[in-house]
């Protein structure tokens, strides 16, 4: 039995992970679950999966959960609180694999701790990798951790790579990576209407049901931008060898173009349980619970180039990865602030790329050679983005 820790168990990826784990009770033991503040869902998960440890962000909520568990006769679960506890549960000796499914920069330190401790790291939290870049990949290489991508595109690419491939390795037989993108809800909306789109419209993704932040990222295509950076790191590729292809149906999850002209694609229903099950079972395979792909109902697969005038976030991400150093961390922090402000109805949808562009133009990136340097760049960019957003609000 493998011990598993799920960082962010109450989110979209966390819930899908537990769904897959529940199908294979003989293979997995849930050691630790963590949540930001969704106490009710974490309580239900405690009763169902009987973890040894759970972590909530605030001590007040942790105390409430202790009382509820005790009233339910469940006293063996240790309830912890705070960011440090996330790192502690990620490195427990009884944990073999860590699902990194916290959204945003908050996931960086526990995910890095898991990598340093040589765990199997199932990486959904792309922001952690984008921020820490090569530092993260170096930690994986030196600890001997196994890094398995959960993001559907990167999982697809991993599946299309040579059989003995491991993340971070250079694959000389690969010419290009083709990263597919659905185009999100605003692919065809007239450009002058983008100014007035609401958070509810932005999170209504045509093919996937996901957390709110990544749904907005999909609408701006910053999600694809972060994924380009993620692909460069995971597959040791120069940015010019990672090409984005808009593919409306989300059936092909990405493709690998080999030097001999062979192009391998991974296909499946748009259901995150497929990449999650792939990574959990790797190198074996098992049932994920996903519906089999019905090509007759799909009927048609379309491809087009992304329109960079509509999706300037994608250009900003290419710019950030080319600039290197702490620029991807600056891009990510500015995006997190801008998306949260948009979701709070503080700024317009079109102010998201504007805020990120402002931060990238006014903050000089430094070397991303220590985690402190990355965290400092994150802090500076957040402060700059907050100030910019405040200026936009008063206009
Ligand atoms: P979500 O918002 O549904 O869930 C986020 C989880 O993180 C929750 O459990 C929440 O409690 C926890 N969390 C949030 N802020 C936290 C904090 N400050 N401290 C501790 N915990 C915190 O998000 P999601 O859609 O599940 O996405 C999670 C990650 O996976 C993101 O990085 C996203 O980009 C990536 N991802 C998601 C999907 C998807 O289909 N949902 C696909 C690919 C990649
Ligand atoms: Mg993705």
Short mmCIF file of C-alpha atoms and ligand atoms in Angstrom, two decimals:
data_model
loop_
_atom_site.label_atom_id
_atom_site.label_comp_id
_atom_site.label_asym_id
_atom_site.label_seq_id
_atom_site.Cartn_x
_atom_site.Cartn_y
_atom_site.Cartn_z
CA UNK A 1 0.00 0.00 0.00
CA UNK A 2 1.26 3.44 -0.90
CA UNK A 3 0.81 6.30 1.57
CA UNK A 4 -0.54 9.43 -0.06
CA UNK A 5 -0.74 13.08 0.97
CA UNK A 6 -3.10 15.39 -0.92
CA UNK A 7 -2.22 19.08 -0.64
CA UNK A 8 -5.45 20.90 -1.50
CA UNK A 9 -7.79 17.92 -1.07
CA UNK A 10 -10.96 20.05 -1.08
CA UNK A 11 -10.34 21.59 -4.52
CA UNK A 12 -11.26 20.32 -7.96
CA UNK A 13 -8.07 18.25 -8.41
CA UNK A 14 -8.10 17.12 -4.76
CA UNK A 15 -11.65 15.79 -5.03
CA UNK A 16 -10.90 14.02 -8.34
CA UNK A 17 -7.80 12.47 -6.76
CA UNK A 18 -9.82 11.09 -3.85
CA UNK A 19 -12.36 9.74 -6.35
CA UNK A 20 -9.59 7.79 -8.09
CA UNK A 21 -8.02 6.68 -4.80
CA UNK A 22 -11.42 5.41 -3.56
CA UNK A 23 -11.58 3.07 -6.57
CA UNK A 24 -8.36 1.36 -5.44
CA UNK A 25 -8.57 0.96 -1.66
CA UNK A 26 -6.15 -1.99 -1.79
CA UNK A 27 -3.41 0.21 -3.27
CA UNK A 28 -3.58 3.49 -1.36
CA UNK A 29 -3.71 4.69 2.20
CA UNK A 30 -4.65 8.35 2.66
CA UNK A 31 -2.10 9.65 5.17
CA UNK A 32 -2.73 13.41 5.00
CA UNK A 33 -5.27 15.84 3.59
CA UNK A 34 -5.04 19.63 3.58
CA UNK A 35 -7.41 22.52 2.88
CA UNK A 36 -7.40 26.28 3.01
CA UNK A 37 -10.75 26.92 4.72
CA UNK A 38 -13.36 24.51 3.36
CA UNK A 39 -14.02 22.96 6.77
CA UNK A 40 -17.22 21.14 5.82
CA UNK A 41 -15.68 19.31 2.91
CA UNK A 42 -12.55 18.43 4.85
CA UNK A 43 -14.71 17.06 7.68
CA UNK A 44 -16.58 14.80 5.22
CA UNK A 45 -13.27 13.67 3.73
CA UNK A 46 -12.01 12.84 7.24
CA UNK A 47 -14.99 10.60 7.94
CA UNK A 48 -14.72 8.85 4.61
CA UNK A 49 -10.95 8.47 4.15
CA UNK A 50 -9.72 8.38 7.79
CA UNK A 51 -6.40 10.20 7.22
CA UNK A 52 -3.82 10.32 10.01
CA UNK A 53 -3.26 14.07 9.62
CA UNK A 54 -5.20 16.99 8.25
CA UNK A 55 -4.14 20.62 7.91
CA UNK A 56 -6.27 23.75 7.81
CA UNK A 57 -4.98 27.26 7.37
CA UNK A 58 -6.26 28.81 10.61
CA UNK A 59 -5.95 27.42 14.13
CA UNK A 60 -9.54 28.51 14.91
CA UNK A 61 -10.85 26.30 12.12
CA UNK A 62 -8.54 23.47 13.18
CA UNK A 63 -10.02 23.65 16.68
CA UNK A 64 -13.54 23.55 15.28
CA UNK A 65 -12.67 20.49 13.19
CA UNK A 66 -11.15 18.75 16.24
CA UNK A 67 -14.40 19.30 18.12
CA UNK A 68 -16.56 18.04 15.28
CA UNK A 69 -14.41 14.96 14.78
CA UNK A 70 -14.41 14.24 18.47
CA UNK A 71 -18.22 14.60 18.61
CA UNK A 72 -18.42 12.14 15.72
CA UNK A 73 -16.30 9.67 17.74
CA UNK A 74 -13.27 10.09 15.51
CA UNK A 75 -10.32 10.95 17.76
CA UNK A 76 -7.37 9.47 15.92
CA UNK A 77 -6.97 12.17 13.30
CA UNK A 78 -4.36 14.77 14.15
CA UNK A 79 -5.63 18.20 13.09
CA UNK A 80 -2.89 20.76 12.40
CA UNK A 81 -2.91 24.34 11.17
CA UNK A 82 -0.70 26.81 9.32
CA UNK A 83 1.64 26.86 6.33
CA UNK A 84 4.51 25.09 8.14
CA UNK A 85 2.27 22.08 8.80
CA UNK A 86 1.73 21.69 5.04
CA UNK A 87 5.46 21.15 4.66
CA UNK A 88 5.52 18.74 7.61
CA UNK A 89 2.79 16.44 6.30
CA UNK A 90 4.31 16.45 2.80
CA UNK A 91 7.55 14.87 4.10
CA UNK A 92 6.17 12.32 6.59
CA UNK A 93 8.02 9.00 6.32
CA UNK A 94 4.73 7.13 5.77
CA UNK A 95 3.97 9.32 2.72
CA UNK A 96 5.18 7.84 -0.57
CA UNK A 97 3.41 10.22 -2.95
CA UNK A 98 2.27 13.83 -2.69
CA UNK A 99 -0.48 15.27 -4.87
CA UNK A 100 0.43 18.96 -5.21
CA UNK A 101 -3.03 20.43 -5.81
CA UNK A 102 -2.96 23.72 -3.92
CA UNK A 103 -3.67 26.61 -6.26
CA UNK A 104 -1.08 29.34 -6.71
CA UNK A 105 2.10 30.38 -4.94
CA UNK A 106 0.81 29.03 -1.59
CA UNK A 107 1.70 25.55 -2.86
CA UNK A 108 5.35 26.28 -3.55
CA UNK A 109 7.01 25.46 -0.22
CA UNK A 110 5.15 22.21 0.57
CA UNK A 111 5.60 20.99 -3.02
CA UNK A 112 9.29 21.82 -2.88
CA UNK A 113 9.55 20.07 0.50
CA UNK A 114 8.06 16.91 -1.05
CA UNK A 115 10.56 17.11 -3.92
CA UNK A 116 13.48 17.61 -1.52
CA UNK A 117 12.34 14.63 0.52
CA UNK A 118 12.51 12.43 -2.58
CA UNK A 119 8.78 11.68 -2.73
CA UNK A 120 6.76 10.88 -5.81
CA UNK A 121 5.44 14.33 -6.68
CA UNK A 122 2.20 14.44 -8.64
CA UNK A 123 2.31 18.01 -9.90
CA UNK A 124 -0.93 19.87 -10.58
CA UNK A 125 0.18 23.15 -8.93
CA UNK A 126 1.81 24.63 -12.04
CA UNK A 127 2.35 28.01 -10.36
CA UNK A 128 4.87 26.39 -7.96
CA UNK A 129 6.97 25.15 -10.88
CA UNK A 130 6.64 28.37 -12.90
CA UNK A 131 7.88 30.41 -9.93
CA UNK A 132 10.77 28.24 -8.85
CA UNK A 133 11.75 27.01 -12.32
CA UNK A 134 15.10 25.32 -12.64
CA UNK A 135 15.57 25.36 -8.86
CA UNK A 136 12.65 22.97 -8.51
CA UNK A 137 13.93 20.69 -11.27
CA UNK A 138 17.39 20.63 -9.66
CA UNK A 139 15.88 19.61 -6.30
CA UNK A 140 14.00 16.79 -8.03
CA UNK A 141 17.15 15.59 -9.77
CA UNK A 142 19.33 15.69 -6.67
CA UNK A 143 16.86 14.04 -4.28
CA UNK A 144 15.82 11.33 -6.75
CA UNK A 145 12.17 12.36 -6.41
CA UNK A 146 9.87 11.15 -9.21
CA UNK A 147 7.98 14.00 -10.83
CA UNK A 148 4.76 13.08 -12.64
CA UNK A 149 2.74 15.80 -14.38
CA UNK A 150 -0.98 16.03 -13.63
CA UNK A 151 -1.80 18.98 -15.87
CA UNK A 152 -3.62 17.18 -18.69
CA UNK A 153 -1.35 18.56 -21.44
CA UNK A 154 1.88 17.73 -19.65
CA UNK A 155 0.61 14.34 -18.63
CA UNK A 156 -0.27 13.76 -22.30
CA UNK A 157 3.22 14.83 -23.39
CA UNK A 158 4.81 12.62 -20.75
CA UNK A 159 2.78 9.69 -22.08
CA UNK A 160 3.98 10.43 -25.64
CA UNK A 161 7.66 10.70 -24.64
CA UNK A 162 10.07 7.76 -25.05
CA UNK A 163 9.24 4.86 -22.72
CA UNK A 164 12.13 5.38 -20.28
CA UNK A 165 11.74 9.17 -20.18
CA UNK A 166 11.79 11.02 -16.87
CA UNK A 167 10.86 14.66 -16.26
CA UNK A 168 13.70 17.12 -16.77
CA UNK A 169 15.63 14.91 -19.20
CA UNK A 170 16.53 16.34 -22.63
CA UNK A 171 14.91 14.23 -25.37
CA UNK A 172 17.09 14.56 -28.47
CA UNK A 173 14.63 12.61 -30.62
CA UNK A 174 11.90 15.22 -30.04
CA UNK A 175 11.62 18.16 -32.42
CA UNK A 176 8.70 20.03 -30.88
CA UNK A 177 5.98 19.86 -28.34
CA UNK A 178 2.49 20.83 -29.49
CA UNK A 179 0.52 22.07 -26.53
CA UNK A 180 -3.21 22.04 -27.16
CA UNK A 181 -5.56 24.74 -25.81
CA UNK A 182 -9.33 24.86 -25.90
CA UNK A 183 -9.34 28.65 -26.32
CA UNK A 184 -11.66 29.04 -23.31
CA UNK A 185 -15.06 30.73 -23.28
CA UNK A 186 -14.04 33.88 -25.20
CA UNK A 187 -12.35 32.41 -28.27
CA UNK A 188 -14.90 33.93 -30.65
CA UNK A 189 -16.27 36.86 -28.63
CA UNK A 190 -15.91 40.22 -30.44
CA UNK A 191 -12.86 41.96 -28.97
CA UNK A 192 -14.76 45.08 -27.87
CA UNK A 193 -17.05 42.95 -25.67
CA UNK A 194 -14.17 41.51 -23.62
CA UNK A 195 -14.06 44.66 -21.51
CA UNK A 196 -17.44 43.87 -19.98
CA UNK A 197 -17.29 40.14 -19.32
CA UNK A 198 -18.20 39.08 -15.78
CA UNK A 199 -16.42 36.59 -13.47
CA UNK A 200 -19.31 34.16 -13.96
CA UNK A 201 -18.87 34.27 -17.73
CA UNK A 202 -15.12 33.86 -17.39
CA UNK A 203 -15.29 30.77 -15.17
CA UNK A 204 -17.81 29.00 -17.43
CA UNK A 205 -15.29 26.87 -19.32
CA UNK A 206 -16.69 25.06 -22.39
CA UNK A 207 -15.04 21.67 -21.70
CA UNK A 208 -13.59 21.44 -18.18
CA UNK A 209 -14.93 22.01 -14.66
CA UNK A 210 -12.10 23.49 -12.59
CA UNK A 211 -11.28 25.87 -9.73
CA UNK A 212 -12.08 29.55 -10.28
CA UNK A 213 -8.51 30.82 -10.64
CA UNK A 214 -7.49 28.35 -13.36
CA UNK A 215 -10.83 28.93 -15.11
CA UNK A 216 -10.09 32.65 -15.41
CA UNK A 217 -6.55 31.76 -16.52
CA UNK A 218 -8.10 29.62 -19.27
CA UNK A 219 -10.28 32.54 -20.38
CA UNK A 220 -7.24 34.88 -20.68
CA UNK A 221 -5.08 31.98 -21.93
CA UNK A 222 -2.59 32.76 -19.17
CA UNK A 223 -3.21 29.15 -18.26
CA UNK A 224 -1.62 28.15 -21.57
CA UNK A 225 1.15 30.68 -20.96
CA UNK A 226 1.94 29.12 -17.57
CA UNK A 227 1.77 25.72 -19.27
CA UNK A 228 4.32 26.77 -21.90
CA UNK A 229 6.73 27.63 -19.07
CA UNK A 230 5.81 24.40 -17.28
CA UNK A 231 6.53 22.41 -20.48
CA UNK A 232 9.92 24.10 -21.01
CA UNK A 233 10.93 23.02 -17.50
CA UNK A 234 9.38 19.55 -17.33
CA UNK A 235 10.63 18.51 -20.76
CA UNK A 236 13.86 20.52 -20.90
CA UNK A 237 12.81 22.39 -24.06
CA UNK A 238 13.62 25.86 -25.40
CA UNK A 239 10.46 28.03 -25.61
CA UNK A 240 10.62 28.13 -29.41
CA UNK A 241 10.16 24.36 -29.47
CA UNK A 242 6.86 24.57 -27.56
CA UNK A 243 4.01 25.53 -29.88
CA UNK A 244 0.46 26.28 -28.78
CA UNK A 245 -2.34 24.85 -30.94
CA UNK A 246 -5.95 25.84 -30.33
CA UNK A 247 -8.03 22.67 -30.43
CA UNK A 248 -11.61 23.41 -29.53
CA UNK A 249 -12.80 19.90 -28.66
CA UNK A 250 -10.23 19.17 -25.89
CA UNK A 251 -9.94 15.56 -27.03
CA UNK A 252 -6.25 15.61 -27.96
CA UNK A 253 -4.52 16.71 -24.76
CA UNK A 254 -1.17 17.46 -26.46
CA UNK A 255 1.26 16.03 -29.01
CA UNK A 256 4.97 15.25 -29.37
CA UNK A 257 6.60 15.81 -32.77
CA UNK A 258 9.64 13.55 -33.29
CA UNK A 259 12.62 14.26 -35.56
CA UNK A 260 11.58 11.50 -37.98
CA UNK A 261 8.22 13.19 -38.60
CA UNK A 262 6.21 10.95 -36.26
CA UNK A 263 3.68 12.86 -34.21
CA UNK A 264 2.25 11.11 -31.16
CA UNK A 265 -0.91 12.41 -29.53
CA UNK A 266 -2.68 11.42 -26.33
CA UNK A 267 -6.46 11.48 -26.48
CA UNK A 268 -9.29 10.97 -24.04
CA UNK A 269 -12.42 12.47 -22.56
CA UNK A 270 -11.82 15.82 -20.84
CA UNK A 271 -11.75 14.32 -17.34
CA UNK A 272 -8.88 15.07 -14.95
CA UNK A 273 -9.24 11.62 -13.39
CA UNK A 274 -7.43 10.26 -16.48
CA UNK A 275 -4.10 12.08 -15.91
CA UNK A 276 -4.50 11.61 -12.14
CA UNK A 277 -4.99 7.84 -12.53
CA UNK A 278 -2.12 7.67 -15.00
CA UNK A 279 0.26 9.36 -12.57
CA UNK A 280 -0.91 7.41 -9.51
CA UNK A 281 -0.66 4.04 -11.24
CA UNK A 282 2.51 4.80 -13.22
CA UNK A 283 4.19 2.78 -14.64
CA UNK A 284 1.11 0.51 -14.51
CA UNK A 285 -2.43 1.55 -15.48
CA UNK A 286 -5.78 1.16 -13.77
CA UNK A 287 -9.40 2.31 -13.94
CA UNK A 288 -9.89 6.06 -13.50
CA UNK A 289 -13.68 6.12 -13.58
CA UNK A 290 -13.65 8.28 -16.74
CA UNK A 291 -16.04 7.62 -19.60
CA UNK A 292 -14.43 5.91 -22.59
CA UNK A 293 -13.83 8.27 -25.51
CA UNK A 294 -16.61 8.09 -28.11
CA UNK A 295 -15.08 9.27 -31.38
CA UNK A 296 -18.43 9.06 -33.18
CA UNK A 297 -19.91 11.69 -30.91
CA UNK A 298 -16.72 13.82 -31.15
CA UNK A 299 -16.92 13.51 -34.99
CA UNK A 300 -14.42 16.22 -35.78
CA UNK A 301 -11.10 17.58 -34.50
CA UNK A 302 -10.20 21.20 -35.32
CA UNK A 303 -6.91 23.07 -34.98
CA UNK A 304 -5.98 26.73 -35.32
CA UNK A 305 -3.20 29.11 -34.33
CA UNK A 306 -3.81 31.24 -31.21
CA UNK A 307 -4.71 34.89 -31.84
CA UNK A 308 -2.09 36.79 -29.84
CA UNK A 309 -3.90 40.12 -30.13
CA UNK A 310 -6.83 38.57 -28.26
CA UNK A 311 -4.70 36.55 -25.86
CA UNK A 312 -1.83 38.87 -24.95
CA UNK A 313 -1.27 36.87 -21.74
CA UNK A 314 0.20 34.13 -23.90
CA UNK A 315 2.76 36.56 -25.37
CA UNK A 316 3.60 37.82 -21.88
CA UNK A 317 4.33 34.27 -20.74
CA UNK A 318 6.66 33.61 -23.71
CA UNK A 319 8.36 36.91 -22.90
CA UNK A 320 8.77 35.88 -19.26
CA UNK A 321 10.26 32.48 -20.03
CA UNK A 322 12.68 34.03 -22.52
CA UNK A 323 13.71 36.68 -20.00
CA UNK A 324 14.30 33.92 -17.42
CA UNK A 325 15.50 34.50 -13.84
CA UNK A 326 12.68 35.69 -11.59
CA UNK A 327 10.54 37.01 -14.49
CA UNK A 328 8.22 33.96 -14.51
CA UNK A 329 7.69 34.48 -10.75
CA UNK A 330 6.87 38.15 -11.41
CA UNK A 331 4.44 37.18 -14.17
CA UNK A 332 2.79 34.59 -11.93
CA UNK A 333 2.42 36.87 -8.90
CA UNK A 334 0.99 39.74 -10.98
CA UNK A 335 -1.45 37.31 -12.58
CA UNK A 336 -2.59 35.91 -9.21
CA UNK A 337 -3.29 39.42 -7.91
CA UNK A 338 -5.03 40.52 -11.12
CA UNK A 339 -7.21 37.40 -11.32
CA UNK A 340 -8.24 37.68 -7.65
CA UNK A 341 -9.10 41.37 -8.23
CA UNK A 342 -11.16 40.50 -11.30
CA UNK A 343 -13.00 37.75 -9.40
CA UNK A 344 -13.71 40.32 -6.65
CA UNK A 345 -15.21 42.67 -9.26
CA UNK A 346 -12.45 45.22 -8.63
CA UNK A 347 -11.03 45.37 -12.17
CA UNK A 348 -12.17 44.55 -15.68
CA UNK A 349 -11.22 41.33 -17.44
CA UNK A 350 -9.01 43.26 -19.88
CA UNK A 351 -7.10 44.81 -16.96
CA UNK A 352 -5.59 41.39 -16.17
CA UNK A 353 -2.98 41.44 -18.98
CA UNK A 354 -2.54 45.18 -18.45
CA UNK A 355 -1.59 44.64 -14.78
CA UNK A 356 0.83 41.83 -15.63
CA UNK A 357 2.39 43.85 -18.44
CA UNK A 358 2.86 46.78 -16.07
CA UNK A 359 4.66 44.63 -13.49
CA UNK A 360 6.90 43.00 -16.08
CA UNK A 361 7.80 46.38 -17.58
CA UNK A 362 8.61 48.06 -14.28
CA UNK A 363 10.27 45.32 -12.18
CA UNK A 364 13.75 44.14 -13.12
CA UNK A 365 14.11 40.38 -12.79
CA UNK A 366 17.03 38.95 -10.83
CA UNK A 367 18.64 35.52 -10.77
CA UNK A 368 16.24 32.82 -9.54
CA UNK A 369 19.07 30.98 -7.80
CA UNK A 370 17.58 30.65 -4.31
CA UNK A 371 14.05 30.16 -3.03
CA UNK A 372 14.41 33.38 -1.06
CA UNK A 373 15.10 35.27 -4.31
CA UNK A 374 11.97 33.72 -5.85
CA UNK A 375 9.82 34.55 -2.82
CA UNK A 376 11.16 38.11 -2.79
CA UNK A 377 10.31 38.57 -6.49
CA UNK A 378 6.85 37.19 -5.73
CA UNK A 379 6.42 39.69 -2.87
CA UNK A 380 7.63 42.69 -4.89
CA UNK A 381 5.42 41.81 -7.89
CA UNK A 382 2.36 41.30 -5.66
CA UNK A 383 2.85 44.71 -4.05
CA UNK A 384 3.31 46.36 -7.45
CA UNK A 385 0.23 44.60 -8.89
CA UNK A 386 -1.90 45.53 -5.84
CA UNK A 387 -0.89 49.19 -6.21
CA UNK A 388 -1.61 49.14 -9.94
CA UNK A 389 -5.01 47.51 -9.41
CA UNK A 390 -5.85 50.15 -6.79
CA UNK A 391 -4.97 52.91 -9.27
CA UNK A 392 -7.22 51.31 -11.91
CA UNK A 393 -10.11 51.14 -9.44
CA UNK A 394 -10.08 54.85 -8.68
CA UNK A 395 -10.04 55.80 -12.38
P1 LIG B 1 -9.29 24.78 -6.49
O1 LIG B 1 -9.42 26.23 -6.25
O2 LIG B 1 -10.48 23.99 -6.85
O3 LIG B 1 -8.60 24.08 -5.21
C1 LIG B 1 -7.48 24.62 -4.59
C2 LIG B 1 -7.11 23.84 -3.34
O4 LIG B 1 -6.02 24.53 -2.71
C3 LIG B 1 -8.23 23.79 -2.30
O5 LIG B 1 -8.19 22.57 -1.60
C4 LIG B 1 -7.89 24.92 -1.34
O6 LIG B 1 -8.39 24.69 -0.04
C5 LIG B 1 -6.36 24.89 -1.37
N1 LIG B 1 -5.79 26.21 -1.10
C6 LIG B 1 -6.05 27.38 -1.74
N2 LIG B 1 -5.33 28.39 -1.23
C7 LIG B 1 -4.58 27.86 -0.23
C8 LIG B 1 -3.65 28.40 0.71
N3 LIG B 1 -3.33 29.70 0.71
N4 LIG B 1 -3.07 27.56 1.58
C9 LIG B 1 -3.38 26.24 1.60
N5 LIG B 1 -4.26 25.67 0.75
C10 LIG B 1 -4.86 26.47 -0.15
O7 LIG B 1 -8.16 24.63 -7.63
P2 LIG B 1 -7.97 23.44 -8.67
O8 LIG B 1 -8.74 23.73 -9.90
O9 LIG B 1 -8.12 22.11 -8.01
O10 LIG B 1 -6.44 23.65 -9.07
C11 LIG B 1 -5.38 23.26 -8.21
C12 LIG B 1 -4.07 23.35 -8.98
O11 LIG B 1 -4.11 22.40 -10.04
C13 LIG B 1 -3.84 24.71 -9.65
O12 LIG B 1 -2.49 25.02 -9.60
C14 LIG B 1 -4.27 24.49 -11.08
O13 LIG B 1 -3.60 25.31 -11.99
C15 LIG B 1 -3.89 23.03 -11.29
N6 LIG B 1 -4.69 22.35 -12.32
C16 LIG B 1 -6.02 22.20 -12.15
C17 LIG B 1 -6.77 21.56 -13.14
C18 LIG B 1 -8.25 21.34 -12.96
O14 LIG B 1 -8.86 20.70 -13.82
N7 LIG B 1 -8.89 21.83 -11.93
C19 LIG B 1 -6.15 21.10 -14.30
C20 LIG B 1 -4.78 21.29 -14.44
C21 LIG B 1 -4.04 21.90 -13.43
MG1 LIG B 2 -3.88 22.12 -18.49
#
